[in-house]
Short mmCIF file of C-alpha atoms in Angstrom, two decimals:
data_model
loop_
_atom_site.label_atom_id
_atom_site.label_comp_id
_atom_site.label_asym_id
_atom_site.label_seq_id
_atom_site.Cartn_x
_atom_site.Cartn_y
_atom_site.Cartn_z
CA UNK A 1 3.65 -50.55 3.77
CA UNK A 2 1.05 -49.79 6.50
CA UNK A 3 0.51 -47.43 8.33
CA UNK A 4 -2.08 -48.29 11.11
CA UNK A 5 0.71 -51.55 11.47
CA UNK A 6 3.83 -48.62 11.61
CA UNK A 7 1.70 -47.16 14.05
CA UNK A 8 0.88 -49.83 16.41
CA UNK A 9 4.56 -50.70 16.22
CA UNK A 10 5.73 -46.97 17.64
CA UNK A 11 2.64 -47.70 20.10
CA UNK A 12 4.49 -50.63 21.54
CA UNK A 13 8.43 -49.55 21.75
CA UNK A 14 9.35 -51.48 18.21
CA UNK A 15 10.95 -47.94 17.53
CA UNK A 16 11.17 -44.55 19.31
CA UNK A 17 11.06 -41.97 16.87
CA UNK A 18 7.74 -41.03 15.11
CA UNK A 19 6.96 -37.77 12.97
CA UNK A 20 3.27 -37.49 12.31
CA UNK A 21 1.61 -36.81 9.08
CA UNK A 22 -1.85 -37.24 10.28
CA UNK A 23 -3.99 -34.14 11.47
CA UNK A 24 -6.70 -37.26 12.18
CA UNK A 25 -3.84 -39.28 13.80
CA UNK A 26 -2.90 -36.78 16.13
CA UNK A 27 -5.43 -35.62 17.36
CA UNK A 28 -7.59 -39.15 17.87
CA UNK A 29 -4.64 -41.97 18.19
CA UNK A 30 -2.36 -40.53 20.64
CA UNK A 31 -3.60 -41.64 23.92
CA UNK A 32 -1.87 -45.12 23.95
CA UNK A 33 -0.98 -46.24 27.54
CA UNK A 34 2.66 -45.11 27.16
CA UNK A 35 2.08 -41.85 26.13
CA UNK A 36 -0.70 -41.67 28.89
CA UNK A 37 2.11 -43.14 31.32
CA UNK A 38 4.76 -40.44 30.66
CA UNK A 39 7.47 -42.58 28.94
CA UNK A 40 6.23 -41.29 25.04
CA UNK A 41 6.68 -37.15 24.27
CA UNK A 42 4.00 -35.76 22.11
CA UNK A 43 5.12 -32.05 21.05
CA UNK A 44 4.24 -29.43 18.18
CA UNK A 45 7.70 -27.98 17.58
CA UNK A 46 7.72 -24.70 14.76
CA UNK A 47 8.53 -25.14 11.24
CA UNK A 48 9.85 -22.03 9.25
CA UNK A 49 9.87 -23.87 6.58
CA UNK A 50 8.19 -21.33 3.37
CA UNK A 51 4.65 -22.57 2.81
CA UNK A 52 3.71 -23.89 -0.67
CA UNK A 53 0.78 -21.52 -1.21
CA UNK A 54 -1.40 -24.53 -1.96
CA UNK A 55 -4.30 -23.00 -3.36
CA UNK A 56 -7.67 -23.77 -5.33
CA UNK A 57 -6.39 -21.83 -8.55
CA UNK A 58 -8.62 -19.89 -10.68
CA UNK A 59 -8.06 -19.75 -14.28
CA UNK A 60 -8.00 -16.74 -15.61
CA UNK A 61 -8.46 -18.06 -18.81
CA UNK A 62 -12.14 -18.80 -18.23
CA UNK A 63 -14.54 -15.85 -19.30
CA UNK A 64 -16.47 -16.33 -16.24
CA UNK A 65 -14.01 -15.24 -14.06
CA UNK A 66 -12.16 -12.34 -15.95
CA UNK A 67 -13.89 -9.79 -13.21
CA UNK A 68 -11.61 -9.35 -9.79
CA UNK A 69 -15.11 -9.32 -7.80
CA UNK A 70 -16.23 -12.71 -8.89
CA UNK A 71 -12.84 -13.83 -8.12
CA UNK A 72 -13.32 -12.67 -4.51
CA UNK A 73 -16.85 -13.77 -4.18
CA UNK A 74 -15.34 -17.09 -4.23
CA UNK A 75 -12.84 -17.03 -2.08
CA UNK A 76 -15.53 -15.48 0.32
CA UNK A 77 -17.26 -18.83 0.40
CA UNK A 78 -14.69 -21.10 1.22
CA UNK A 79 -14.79 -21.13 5.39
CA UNK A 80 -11.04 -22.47 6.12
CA UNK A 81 -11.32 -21.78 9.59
CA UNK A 82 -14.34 -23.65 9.67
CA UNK A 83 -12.97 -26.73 7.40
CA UNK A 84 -9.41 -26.51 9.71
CA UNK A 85 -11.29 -26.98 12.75
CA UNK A 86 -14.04 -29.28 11.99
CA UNK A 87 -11.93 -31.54 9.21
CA UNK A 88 -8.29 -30.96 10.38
CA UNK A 89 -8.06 -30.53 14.08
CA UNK A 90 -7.10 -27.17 14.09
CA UNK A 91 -3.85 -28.24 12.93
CA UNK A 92 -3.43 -26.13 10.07
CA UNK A 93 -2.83 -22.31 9.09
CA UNK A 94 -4.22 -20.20 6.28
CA UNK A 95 -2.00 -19.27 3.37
CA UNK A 96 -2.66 -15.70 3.22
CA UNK A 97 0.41 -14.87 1.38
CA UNK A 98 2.56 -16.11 -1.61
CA UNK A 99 6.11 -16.27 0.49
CA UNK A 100 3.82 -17.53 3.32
CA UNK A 101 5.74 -18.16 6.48
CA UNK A 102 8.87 -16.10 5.55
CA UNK A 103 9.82 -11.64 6.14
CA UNK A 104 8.96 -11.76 2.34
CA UNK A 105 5.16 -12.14 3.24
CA UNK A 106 3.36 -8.47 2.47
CA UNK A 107 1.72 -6.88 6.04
CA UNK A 108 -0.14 -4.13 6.86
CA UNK A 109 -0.49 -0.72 4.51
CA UNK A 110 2.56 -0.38 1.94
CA UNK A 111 5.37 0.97 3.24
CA UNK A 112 7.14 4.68 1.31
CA UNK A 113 9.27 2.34 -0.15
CA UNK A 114 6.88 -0.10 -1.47
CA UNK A 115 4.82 2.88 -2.83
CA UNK A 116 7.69 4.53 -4.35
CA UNK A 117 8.03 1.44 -6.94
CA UNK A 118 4.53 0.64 -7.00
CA UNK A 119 3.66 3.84 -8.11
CA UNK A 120 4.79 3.81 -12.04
CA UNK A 121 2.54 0.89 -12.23
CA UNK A 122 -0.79 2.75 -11.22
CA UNK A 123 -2.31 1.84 -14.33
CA UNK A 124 -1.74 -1.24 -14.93
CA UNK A 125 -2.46 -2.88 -10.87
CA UNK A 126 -5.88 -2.30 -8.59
CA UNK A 127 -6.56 0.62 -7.04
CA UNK A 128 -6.22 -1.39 -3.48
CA UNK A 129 -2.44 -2.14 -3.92
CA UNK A 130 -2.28 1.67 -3.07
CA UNK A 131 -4.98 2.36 -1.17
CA UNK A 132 -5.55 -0.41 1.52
CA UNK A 133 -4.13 -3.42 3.07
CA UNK A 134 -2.25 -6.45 1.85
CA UNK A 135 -4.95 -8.52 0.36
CA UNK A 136 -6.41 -11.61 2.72
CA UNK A 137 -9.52 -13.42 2.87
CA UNK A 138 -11.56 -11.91 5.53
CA UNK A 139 -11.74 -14.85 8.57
CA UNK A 140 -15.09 -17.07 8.36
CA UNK A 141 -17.08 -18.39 11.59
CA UNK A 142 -15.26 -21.66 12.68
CA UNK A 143 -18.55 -22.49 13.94
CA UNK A 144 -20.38 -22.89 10.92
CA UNK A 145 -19.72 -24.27 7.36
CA UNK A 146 -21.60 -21.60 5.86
CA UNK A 147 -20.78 -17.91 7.42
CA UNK A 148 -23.76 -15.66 6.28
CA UNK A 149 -21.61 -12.67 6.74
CA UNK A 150 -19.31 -13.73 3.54
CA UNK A 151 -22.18 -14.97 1.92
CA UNK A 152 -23.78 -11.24 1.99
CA UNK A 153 -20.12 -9.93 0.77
CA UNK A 154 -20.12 -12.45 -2.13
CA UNK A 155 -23.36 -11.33 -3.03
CA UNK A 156 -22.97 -7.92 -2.77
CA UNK A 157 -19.65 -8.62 -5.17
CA UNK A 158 -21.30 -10.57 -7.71
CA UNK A 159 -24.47 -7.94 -8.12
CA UNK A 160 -21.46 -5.52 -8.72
CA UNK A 161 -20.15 -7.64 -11.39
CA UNK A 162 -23.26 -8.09 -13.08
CA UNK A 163 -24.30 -11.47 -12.01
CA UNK A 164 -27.92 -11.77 -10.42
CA UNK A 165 -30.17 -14.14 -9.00
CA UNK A 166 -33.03 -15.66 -12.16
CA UNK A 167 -36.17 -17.35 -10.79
CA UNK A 168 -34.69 -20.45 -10.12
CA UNK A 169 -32.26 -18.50 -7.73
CA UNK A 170 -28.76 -19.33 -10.00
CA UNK A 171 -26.88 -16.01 -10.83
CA UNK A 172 -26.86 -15.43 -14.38
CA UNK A 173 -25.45 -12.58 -16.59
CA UNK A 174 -26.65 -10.15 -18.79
CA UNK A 175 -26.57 -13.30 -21.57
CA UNK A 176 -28.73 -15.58 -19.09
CA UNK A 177 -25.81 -17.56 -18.65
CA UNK A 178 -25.71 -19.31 -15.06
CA UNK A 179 -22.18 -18.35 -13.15
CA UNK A 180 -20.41 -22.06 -13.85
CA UNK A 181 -17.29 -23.20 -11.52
CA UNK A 182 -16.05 -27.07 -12.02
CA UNK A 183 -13.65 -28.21 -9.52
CA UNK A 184 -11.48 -30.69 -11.35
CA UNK A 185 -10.16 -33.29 -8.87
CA UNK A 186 -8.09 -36.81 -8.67
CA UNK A 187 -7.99 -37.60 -4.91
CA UNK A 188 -11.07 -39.09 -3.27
CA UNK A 189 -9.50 -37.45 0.03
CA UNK A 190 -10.05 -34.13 -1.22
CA UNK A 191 -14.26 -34.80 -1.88
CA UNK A 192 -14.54 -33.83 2.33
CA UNK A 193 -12.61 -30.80 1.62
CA UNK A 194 -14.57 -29.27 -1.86
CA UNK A 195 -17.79 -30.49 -0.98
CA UNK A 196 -19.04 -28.09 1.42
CA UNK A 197 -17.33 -25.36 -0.46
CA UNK A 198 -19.87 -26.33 -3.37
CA UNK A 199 -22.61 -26.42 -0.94
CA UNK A 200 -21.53 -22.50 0.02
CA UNK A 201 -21.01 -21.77 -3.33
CA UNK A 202 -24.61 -23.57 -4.63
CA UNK A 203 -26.22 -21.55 -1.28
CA UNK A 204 -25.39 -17.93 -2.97
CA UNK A 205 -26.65 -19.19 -6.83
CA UNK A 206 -23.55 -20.14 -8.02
CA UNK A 207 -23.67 -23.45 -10.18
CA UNK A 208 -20.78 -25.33 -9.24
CA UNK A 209 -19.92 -29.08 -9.64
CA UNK A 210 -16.90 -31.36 -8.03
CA UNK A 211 -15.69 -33.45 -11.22
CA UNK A 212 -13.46 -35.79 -10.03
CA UNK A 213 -11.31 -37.95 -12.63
CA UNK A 214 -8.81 -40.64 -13.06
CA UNK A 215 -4.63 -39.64 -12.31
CA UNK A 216 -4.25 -39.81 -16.34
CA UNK A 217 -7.46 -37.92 -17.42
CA UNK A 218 -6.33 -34.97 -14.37
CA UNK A 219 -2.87 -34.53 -15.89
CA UNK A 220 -4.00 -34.18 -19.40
CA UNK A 221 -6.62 -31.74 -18.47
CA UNK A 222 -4.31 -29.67 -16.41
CA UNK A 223 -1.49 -30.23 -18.83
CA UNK A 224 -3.46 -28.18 -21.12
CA UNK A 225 -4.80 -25.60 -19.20
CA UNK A 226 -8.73 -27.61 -19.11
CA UNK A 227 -10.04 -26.44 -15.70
CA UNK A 228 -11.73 -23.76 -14.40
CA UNK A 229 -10.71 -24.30 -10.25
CA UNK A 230 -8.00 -26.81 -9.08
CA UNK A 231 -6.04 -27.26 -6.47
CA UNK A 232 -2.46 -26.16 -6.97
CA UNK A 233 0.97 -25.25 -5.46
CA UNK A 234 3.46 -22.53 -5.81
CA UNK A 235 7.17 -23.18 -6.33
CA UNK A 236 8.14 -20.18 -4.77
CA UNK A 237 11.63 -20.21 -2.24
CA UNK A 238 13.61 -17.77 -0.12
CA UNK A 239 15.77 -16.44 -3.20
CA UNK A 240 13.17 -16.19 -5.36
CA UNK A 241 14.81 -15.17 -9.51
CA UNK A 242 14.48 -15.89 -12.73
CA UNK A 243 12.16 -18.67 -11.97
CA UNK A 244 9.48 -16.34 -11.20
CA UNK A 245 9.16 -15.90 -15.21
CA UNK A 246 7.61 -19.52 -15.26
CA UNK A 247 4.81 -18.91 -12.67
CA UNK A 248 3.69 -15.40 -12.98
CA UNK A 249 4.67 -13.70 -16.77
CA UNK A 250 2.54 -12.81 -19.08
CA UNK A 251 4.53 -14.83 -21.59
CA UNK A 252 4.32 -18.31 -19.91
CA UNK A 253 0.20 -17.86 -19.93
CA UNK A 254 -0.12 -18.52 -23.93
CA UNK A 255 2.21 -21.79 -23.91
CA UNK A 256 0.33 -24.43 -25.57
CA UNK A 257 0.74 -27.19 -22.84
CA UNK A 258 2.55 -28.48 -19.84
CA UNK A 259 3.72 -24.65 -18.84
CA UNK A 260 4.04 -23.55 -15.00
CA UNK A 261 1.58 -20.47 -15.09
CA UNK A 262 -1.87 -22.73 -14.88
CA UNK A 263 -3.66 -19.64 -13.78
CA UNK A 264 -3.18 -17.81 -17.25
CA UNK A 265 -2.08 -14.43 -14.89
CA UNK A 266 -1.01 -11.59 -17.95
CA UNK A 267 -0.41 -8.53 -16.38
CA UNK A 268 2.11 -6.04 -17.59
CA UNK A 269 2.85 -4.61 -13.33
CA UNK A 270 3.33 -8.34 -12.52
CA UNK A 271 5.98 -8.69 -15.60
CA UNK A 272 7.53 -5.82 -14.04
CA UNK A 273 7.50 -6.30 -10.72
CA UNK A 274 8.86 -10.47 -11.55
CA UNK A 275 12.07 -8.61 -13.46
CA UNK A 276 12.70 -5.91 -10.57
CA UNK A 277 13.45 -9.47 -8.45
CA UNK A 278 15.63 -11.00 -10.73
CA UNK A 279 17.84 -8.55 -10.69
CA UNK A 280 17.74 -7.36 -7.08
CA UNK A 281 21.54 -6.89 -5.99
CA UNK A 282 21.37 -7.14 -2.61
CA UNK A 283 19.59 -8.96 0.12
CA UNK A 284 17.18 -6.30 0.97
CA UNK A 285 16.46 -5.16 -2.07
CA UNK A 286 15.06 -8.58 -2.84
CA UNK A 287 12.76 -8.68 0.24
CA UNK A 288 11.41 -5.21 -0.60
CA UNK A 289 10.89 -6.81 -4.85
CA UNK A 290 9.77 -9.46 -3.12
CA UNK A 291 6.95 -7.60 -0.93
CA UNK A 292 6.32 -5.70 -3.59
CA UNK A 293 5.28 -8.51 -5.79
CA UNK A 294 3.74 -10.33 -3.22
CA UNK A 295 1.11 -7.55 -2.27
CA UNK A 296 0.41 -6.67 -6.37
CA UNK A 297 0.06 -10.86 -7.08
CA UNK A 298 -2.60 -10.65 -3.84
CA UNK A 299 -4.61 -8.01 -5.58
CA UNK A 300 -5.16 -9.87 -8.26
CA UNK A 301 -7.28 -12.73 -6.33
CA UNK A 302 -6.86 -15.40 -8.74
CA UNK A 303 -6.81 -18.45 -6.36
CA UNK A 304 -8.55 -18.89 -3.15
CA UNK A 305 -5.81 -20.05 -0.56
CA UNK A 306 -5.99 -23.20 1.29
CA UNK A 307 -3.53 -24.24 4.01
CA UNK A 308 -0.34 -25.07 5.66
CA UNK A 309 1.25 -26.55 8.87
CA UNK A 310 3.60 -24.30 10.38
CA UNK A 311 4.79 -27.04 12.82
CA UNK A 312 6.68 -30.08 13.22
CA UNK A 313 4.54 -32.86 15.06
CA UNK A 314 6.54 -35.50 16.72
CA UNK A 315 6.48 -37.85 19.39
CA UNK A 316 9.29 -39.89 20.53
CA UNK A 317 10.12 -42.59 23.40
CA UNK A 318 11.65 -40.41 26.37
CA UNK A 319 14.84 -41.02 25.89
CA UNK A 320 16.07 -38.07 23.66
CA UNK A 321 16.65 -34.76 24.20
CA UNK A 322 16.62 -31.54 21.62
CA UNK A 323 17.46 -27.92 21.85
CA UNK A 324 15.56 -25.35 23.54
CA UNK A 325 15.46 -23.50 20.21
CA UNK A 326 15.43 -24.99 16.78
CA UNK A 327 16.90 -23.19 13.51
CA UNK A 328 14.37 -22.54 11.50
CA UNK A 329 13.92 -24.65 8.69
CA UNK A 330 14.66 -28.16 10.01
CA UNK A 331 13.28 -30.39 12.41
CA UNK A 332 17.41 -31.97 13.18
CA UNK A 333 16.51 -35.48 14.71
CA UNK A 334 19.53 -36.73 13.33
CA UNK A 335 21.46 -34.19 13.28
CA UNK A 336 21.25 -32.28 16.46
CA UNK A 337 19.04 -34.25 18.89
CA UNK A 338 20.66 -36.54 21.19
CA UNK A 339 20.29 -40.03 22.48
CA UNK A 340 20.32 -40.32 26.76
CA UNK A 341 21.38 -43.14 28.22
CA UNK A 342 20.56 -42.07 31.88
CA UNK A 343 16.63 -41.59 30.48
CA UNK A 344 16.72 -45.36 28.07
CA UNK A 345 18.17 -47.08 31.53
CA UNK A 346 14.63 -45.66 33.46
CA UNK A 347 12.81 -46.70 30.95
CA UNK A 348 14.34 -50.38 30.82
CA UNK A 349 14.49 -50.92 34.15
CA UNK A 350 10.61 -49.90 34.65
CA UNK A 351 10.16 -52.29 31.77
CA UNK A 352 8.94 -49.59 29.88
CA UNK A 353 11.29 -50.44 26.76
#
């Protein structure tokens, strides 16, 4: 029921086994005189587990943000590397893809045999899908919260779209309306995070807000599709099927309330490309679907990714022992680490334990 008092107990031998949750915790409390002395391990061990895509999702729904280059403005101006090493340690990795973490994840150029089934969908995906790279948000200065760089690409993006700077510096339409973006929010831990994103944002005339609201008031909202950026997860797994229909079809965007697609994504290539997946009949023909989908979905920039930790961080009393190599998604402490005795007797009879 507390955790600086859990803490202070693995600190002092009360028990040996501790997995970390903290990026603050372990990176500032693990220099305890035991650790120090040798007789605590402190390792980062991988984690293959498939990232959640947590995301600040965009709704689609919002007329503000029906252009792709607005969309991509915004995700300009949020600096992750700058917010992982500055707020998180350095702990963390950017979700850059939607099977993040997993062969699914699009790469590079599309491949003949991506191109061969993306190609009766010309019309109805962007012109990149074909043309250029799986879609990730250029890297930010780590340095700096605000990266001029993306804030000249944002720019550049919005004047394209049609939004420019009034005299009071906000970007406003052809209508004179000022380019709105509300981050809806429940956790008080999250104000560090969206914060200096608003500041970026507010930097390049964009007139964005942090509303942060009770647990009740959050779910309502988001239960009926009231936000215009959130943050947001992706149930997405290694067999991806007919689930997909919940998250990403056109159908599931016009549900009333309480429905899985809280972007509002309707796009007839993405109902496509979600059916060619469900009914994949063999292994690789779902990781090429899969690719497939997850390159088009990319395109589409309709959430500006946040982050994931692609390790395990432990640290344990020296008296276990694990395998060189780990499968992949499990960390196994009780399942195929082992307890040695030789190790707990040093320990004891140094008085360590």
């Amino acid at each position: 029921g507390d955790s600086l008092a859990a803490f202070e107990g693995f600190t002092a031998g009360n028990y040996t086994f501790r997995q970390e949750s903290s990026s603050q915790a372990w990176a500032n409390n693990y220099d305890f005189p035991a650790l120090e002395a040798g007789t605590v391990v402190r390792e980062e061990l991988p984690d293959g587990t498939i990232s959640s895509g947590q995301s600040f999702m965009i709704n689609l729904r919002r007329p503000q943000f029906q252009d792709v280059r607005v969309r991509s403005a915004l995700a300009h101006m949020f600096n992750f590397e700058w917010t992982n090493q500055t707020l998180f340690y350095g702990l963390y990795a950017p979700v850059v893809s939607f099977w993040e973490n997993t062969w699914m994840a699009a790469e590079g150029l599309p491949s003949e045999a991506e191109l061969a089934l993306l190609e009766p969908l010309r019309e109805m995906l962007p012109e990149t899908v074909f043309t250029e790279e799986a879609y990730a948000v250029p890297l930010s200065n780590p340095d700096r919260g605000l990266d001029r760089r993306q804030s000249r690409r944002a720019t550049a993006l919005l004047e394209e779209a049609g939004w420019t700077p009034g005299d009071d510096g906000m970007l406003r339409n052809e209508a004179g309306q000022t380019l709105d973006v509300e981050f809806l929010n429940s956790s008080p831990l999250f104000d560090r995070i969206i914060n200096p994103y608003i500041e970026n944002l507010e930097k390049i005339g964009v007139e964005a807000v942090l509303n942060r609201i009770d647990t009740g008031t959050y779910v309502t909202r988001l239960d009926n599709f009231d936000f215009e950026m959130m943050t947001h997860t992706f149930g997405n797994s290694l067999t991806p099927g007919i689930g997909l229909r919940q998250w990403y079809d056109s159908k599931t965007a016009d549900i009333s309330t309480g429905g899985r697609n809280m972007s509002g994504l309707k796009n007839p290539g993405i109902d496509i490309l979600v059916e060619r997946v469900i009914a994949s009949e063999s292994r690789a023909d779902l990781n090429l679907n899969v690719r497939v989908l997850d390159r088009a979905l990319r395109s589409l920039k309709f959430m500006v990714p946040q982050w994931f930790k692609d390790k395990h961080t432990v640290a344990y009393w020296d008296t276990f022992d694990h395998p060189d190599t780990f499968p992949p998604y499990a960390i196994g402490s009780f399942d195929w680490w082992w307890y040695d005795a030789e190790k707990a007797e040093k320990l004891k009879a140094a008085g360590a334990l």
